[in-house]
Each structure stands twice: as structure tokens, then as C-alpha cells.
Amino acid sequence: MATGTLTIDLDALTANWRALDALSAATVETGATVKADGYGLGAGRVARALARAGVRSFFVAVADEGAAVREALGPGPDIYVFSGHMAGDTDRLGDLDLIPMLNSIEQMTRHFEALPDAPFGVQLDTGMNRLGLEPMEWAAARNIVVPLGPRLVMSHLACADDPSDAMNLRQLAVFEEMTAGIDAPLSLAATGGILLGRDFHFDMTRPGIGLYGGVPFAEAAPVVSLSLPVVQCRDVAPGETVGYGGAWVAEAHARIATLSGGYADGLIRAMGNEAVLFSGDVPCPLVGRVSMDLLTVDVTHLAEAPRHLDILGPGQTVDDLAEAAGTIGYEILTALGARYARRSIGAG
Ligand SMILES: *Cc1c(COP(=O)(O)O)cnc(C)c1O
């Protein structure tokens, strides 16, 4: 038995892609970021559904992820690798026709020596100080690199989830300056950048979280639901405690359901005593500490012992659960564990 059942709504996924695509002018291509195993949902299934919906460019973090997406999609779609051309990646990039986003002079040297005719892109640093060439390095390299025909020249916004952050316009100005006069396709925006407006869209956007139903794309349709089976129910007398450390004390007679699923499944410990689970639309509080494989939930108010409870679904989004745990939706999604049975609904 799996610890829980994760249901992925492929129609919601592709509807979110279409909704984000519709925010850009028709000349802008909307790609899809499917790194971290499709934000925890399964890169193969996610990429296939998006490709059927019309996505032609996919983005992953590392070459191994690119290999998994190429296997799922077959030849044709472009697969860009954010970490670029790392030592040891050459065969994989060349054999599977992956496009490394070259991040440094060192990576450029490696790529042009090892795979001189293979496609590549360039990643520029416009202020995030994480990946890409700095303005001074780019000034020295661009006259050599641009004539070789980069497939994409991109940068990434550090604060796009907050439209009022002055960093957004600063990075936009730096990107425009660094790419002036270049006729390669340009890309700056992920989900947050798409929502900042058309000045940020350039030729290609790279949404991730918005496809999967997370903020900052507030209008996103929810994509994920997660149902956990009840292993057993018990009565607890006033004054008795539940779980590790006796962290929850029953004030009155209570009925406690023990559910399969715990922090080893990405239901991180920090959500203990804050999150709720749902029986249909009736909330049931999580009580006591989250164990590695189990959760304990107060179901005293339910008429019948439940067979399962939902922790993600209409009553609680990925972002609601993230708030209960003091984190962000991205972390909740990408932590969703390998022990769940994953099933998809919808044709995508
Ligand atoms: C993760 C990532 C994206 C996608 O970002 P979202 O906020 O999930 O839309 C796009 N570009 C780069 C460089 C990334 O690292």
C-alpha cells in the first residue's frame, strides 16, 4: 500500500498554461519549467500533457532531468538546462539534444570545445547573483558568442513575486542593456515575471509554479489533491496525550484518527498543530507532532470514522498548507514524497 494518493489534474495543468500564455502577446512563446520532477508531480506525465497542449520548449535544472524529459517526449521539443554544461554532461547533452544555458566563460569554453556544433543558450546575471555571466564578463564574451547563434539568451528575476519591488525594473533595465542589438530570442520572465506585464515577456516565458496551481498566479486552477488513508481510530480520555513528546493533550474526550503519511512524504514537521485535513468539506485539525510515516487527526466531530482524509484539495491549497508550515508552495510541492501513488485525471 502507498502512503497516500496524489491526484494530478492534467486538465487544470494545461488550463493554467493556456491562461498564462494568454497574458502574453501572440508573438511570445510560452514554455514550461518542469524541473524537480515537474515540481514533484512527475516530469514525464506533466511534460507529455503540456506537449499535447502545445508547449514546444521545456526547462529543467540539470542534465539528468533533461534526459528524463527527453525520454518522455521523444525527439522534437526543445529542452533547456539551467545549470548549463557541467563537467561530465557532454555525452548526455549531445546524445539527447539538450540545450545547455551556458553560465560562465568556463562553461562556454567546455561547450565550444566538446560540442562545437551543438545548440546552446546563454544565461546572464542581471542582479540575482546566482547563475549567469556578469555584465563585465558578457561584455568581453558577447562578440564571440553572439555570432555562434545562441538559441536563447535569458536572465532570471529575483523579486518577481512582489510587483512593487524596485528590483524588478532594475533587472529589466540591466537585461535590456546587456541584450541591446542581439537578435537571438530573449527570455526574462517565469510565473511572477509574466504577471508583471508585457515589458517583461520578450520572446519566451518560462512559467513553473503557476502551471502547478501555486502563487503568485492567484487565478490558477488547483492541480493537486492528496488523500491519506486512515490506518486506525481510537478514543482518547481527557488528560491523555497524542504522539511524540506528548505534544497534544486532550482537554475532553476525543476521537483520534491515525493516517498514513508523514514527514518522509513531504508533510513537513513544521505543519504540526497548524494544518487541517478535510473529510469532504469538514475540516479536522492535525494534532500532535507529525511522525515520519503517520499523522494524528482529531475527528471527534465527525458522525462516522473516516476511511481517508484529504490534506490537499478544494479545502486546502498547496499555498494554504505552506502557510501552516511556514514555507512556500514551491517547497510543499517539490517535497511531495516518492511513497505516494500518483494518478492523473483529465486528458490534459
Ligand atoms: C525555477 C525557475 C523558473 C520557473 O519559476 P516559477 O517561479 O516556478 O515560475 C524559471 N526560470 C528559472 C531560471 C528558474 O530557476
mmCIF file of N, CA, C and O and ligand atoms in Angstrom, residues 33 35 39 82 123 130 154 156 190-192 206-210 330, ligand 1:
data_model
loop_
_atom_site.group_PDB
_atom_site.id
_atom_site.type_symbol
_atom_site.label_atom_id
_atom_site.label_comp_id
_atom_site.label_asym_id
_atom_site.label_seq_id
_atom_site.Cartn_x
_atom_site.Cartn_y
_atom_site.Cartn_z
ATOM 1 N N THR A 33 8.464 25.209 -17.281
ATOM 2 C CA THR A 33 9.542 24.743 -16.414
ATOM 3 C C THR A 33 9.065 23.478 -15.691
ATOM 4 O O THR A 33 8.046 23.507 -14.991
ATOM 5 N N LYS A 35 11.367 21.344 -13.953
ATOM 6 C CA LYS A 35 12.468 20.863 -13.108
ATOM 7 C C LYS A 35 11.917 20.193 -11.843
ATOM 8 O O LYS A 35 10.707 20.295 -11.571
ATOM 9 N N TYR A 39 7.944 19.733 -10.561
ATOM 10 C CA TYR A 39 7.542 20.270 -9.246
ATOM 11 C C TYR A 39 6.887 19.175 -8.388
ATOM 12 O O TYR A 39 5.869 19.389 -7.725
ATOM 13 N N PHE A 82 19.098 24.732 -17.160
ATOM 14 C CA PHE A 82 19.537 25.965 -16.491
ATOM 15 C C PHE A 82 20.972 25.897 -15.963
ATOM 16 O O PHE A 82 21.660 26.896 -15.912
ATOM 17 N N GLN A 123 22.970 32.276 -20.213
ATOM 18 C CA GLN A 123 22.268 32.850 -19.071
ATOM 19 C C GLN A 123 23.082 34.037 -18.539
ATOM 20 O O GLN A 123 24.288 33.924 -18.333
ATOM 21 N N ARG A 130 23.192 34.575 -8.845
ATOM 22 C CA ARG A 130 23.033 33.143 -8.626
ATOM 23 C C ARG A 130 23.621 32.373 -9.801
ATOM 24 O O ARG A 130 24.527 31.588 -9.637
ATOM 25 N N MET A 154 18.925 34.459 -21.741
ATOM 26 C CA MET A 154 17.950 34.636 -20.661
ATOM 27 C C MET A 154 18.579 35.165 -19.381
ATOM 28 O O MET A 154 19.798 35.117 -19.180
ATOM 29 N N HIS A 156 17.069 35.843 -14.958
ATOM 30 C CA HIS A 156 16.010 35.437 -14.023
ATOM 31 C C HIS A 156 15.792 36.545 -12.993
ATOM 32 O O HIS A 156 16.755 37.144 -12.509
ATOM 33 N N ALA A 190 9.626 34.216 -15.488
ATOM 34 C CA ALA A 190 8.971 32.989 -15.024
ATOM 35 C C ALA A 190 7.532 33.392 -14.661
ATOM 36 O O ALA A 190 7.031 34.406 -15.157
ATOM 37 N N THR A 191 6.852 32.651 -13.794
ATOM 38 C CA THR A 191 5.451 32.968 -13.486
ATOM 39 C C THR A 191 5.288 34.411 -13.014
ATOM 40 O O THR A 191 4.456 35.163 -13.532
ATOM 41 N N GLY A 192 6.088 34.798 -12.035
ATOM 42 C CA GLY A 192 5.958 36.149 -11.484
ATOM 43 C C GLY A 192 6.202 37.211 -12.536
ATOM 44 O O GLY A 192 5.484 38.221 -12.592
ATOM 45 N N ARG A 206 8.937 31.393 -19.144
ATOM 46 C CA ARG A 206 9.314 30.069 -18.600
ATOM 47 C C ARG A 206 8.540 29.774 -17.307
ATOM 48 O O ARG A 206 9.138 29.533 -16.265
ATOM 49 N N PRO A 207 7.200 29.775 -17.344
ATOM 50 C CA PRO A 207 6.476 29.570 -16.088
ATOM 51 C C PRO A 207 6.670 28.176 -15.512
ATOM 52 O O PRO A 207 6.784 27.194 -16.247
ATOM 53 N N GLY A 208 6.711 28.108 -14.194
ATOM 54 C CA GLY A 208 6.740 26.846 -13.464
ATOM 55 C C GLY A 208 5.558 26.813 -12.506
ATOM 56 O O GLY A 208 4.483 26.297 -12.834
ATOM 57 N N ILE A 209 5.710 27.429 -11.348
ATOM 58 C CA ILE A 209 4.743 27.281 -10.247
ATOM 59 C C ILE A 209 3.300 27.576 -10.669
ATOM 60 O O ILE A 209 2.377 26.898 -10.206
ATOM 61 N N GLY A 210 3.112 28.544 -11.539
ATOM 62 C CA GLY A 210 1.745 28.891 -11.947
ATOM 63 C C GLY A 210 1.060 27.741 -12.674
ATOM 64 O O GLY A 210 -0.163 27.558 -12.582
ATOM 65 N N TYR A 330 6.091 26.223 -3.387
ATOM 66 C CA TYR A 330 7.138 25.524 -4.144
ATOM 67 C C TYR A 330 7.746 24.385 -3.313
ATOM 68 O O TYR A 330 8.038 23.306 -3.824
HETATM 69 C C1 LIG B 1 12.523 27.709 -11.383
HETATM 70 C C2 LIG B 1 12.807 28.660 -12.486
HETATM 71 C C3 LIG B 1 11.776 29.098 -13.343
HETATM 72 C C4 LIG B 1 10.318 28.847 -13.053
HETATM 73 O O1 LIG B 1 9.952 29.693 -11.968
HETATM 74 P P1 LIG B 1 8.492 29.765 -11.352
HETATM 75 O O2 LIG B 1 8.597 30.828 -10.318
HETATM 76 O O3 LIG B 1 8.207 28.430 -10.773
HETATM 77 O O4 LIG B 1 7.544 30.116 -12.451
HETATM 78 C C5 LIG B 1 12.138 29.836 -14.459
HETATM 79 N N1 LIG B 1 13.429 30.175 -14.675
HETATM 80 C C6 LIG B 1 14.439 29.800 -13.862
HETATM 81 C C7 LIG B 1 15.828 30.209 -14.161
HETATM 82 C C8 LIG B 1 14.155 29.043 -12.725
HETATM 83 O O5 LIG B 1 15.151 28.697 -11.902
#
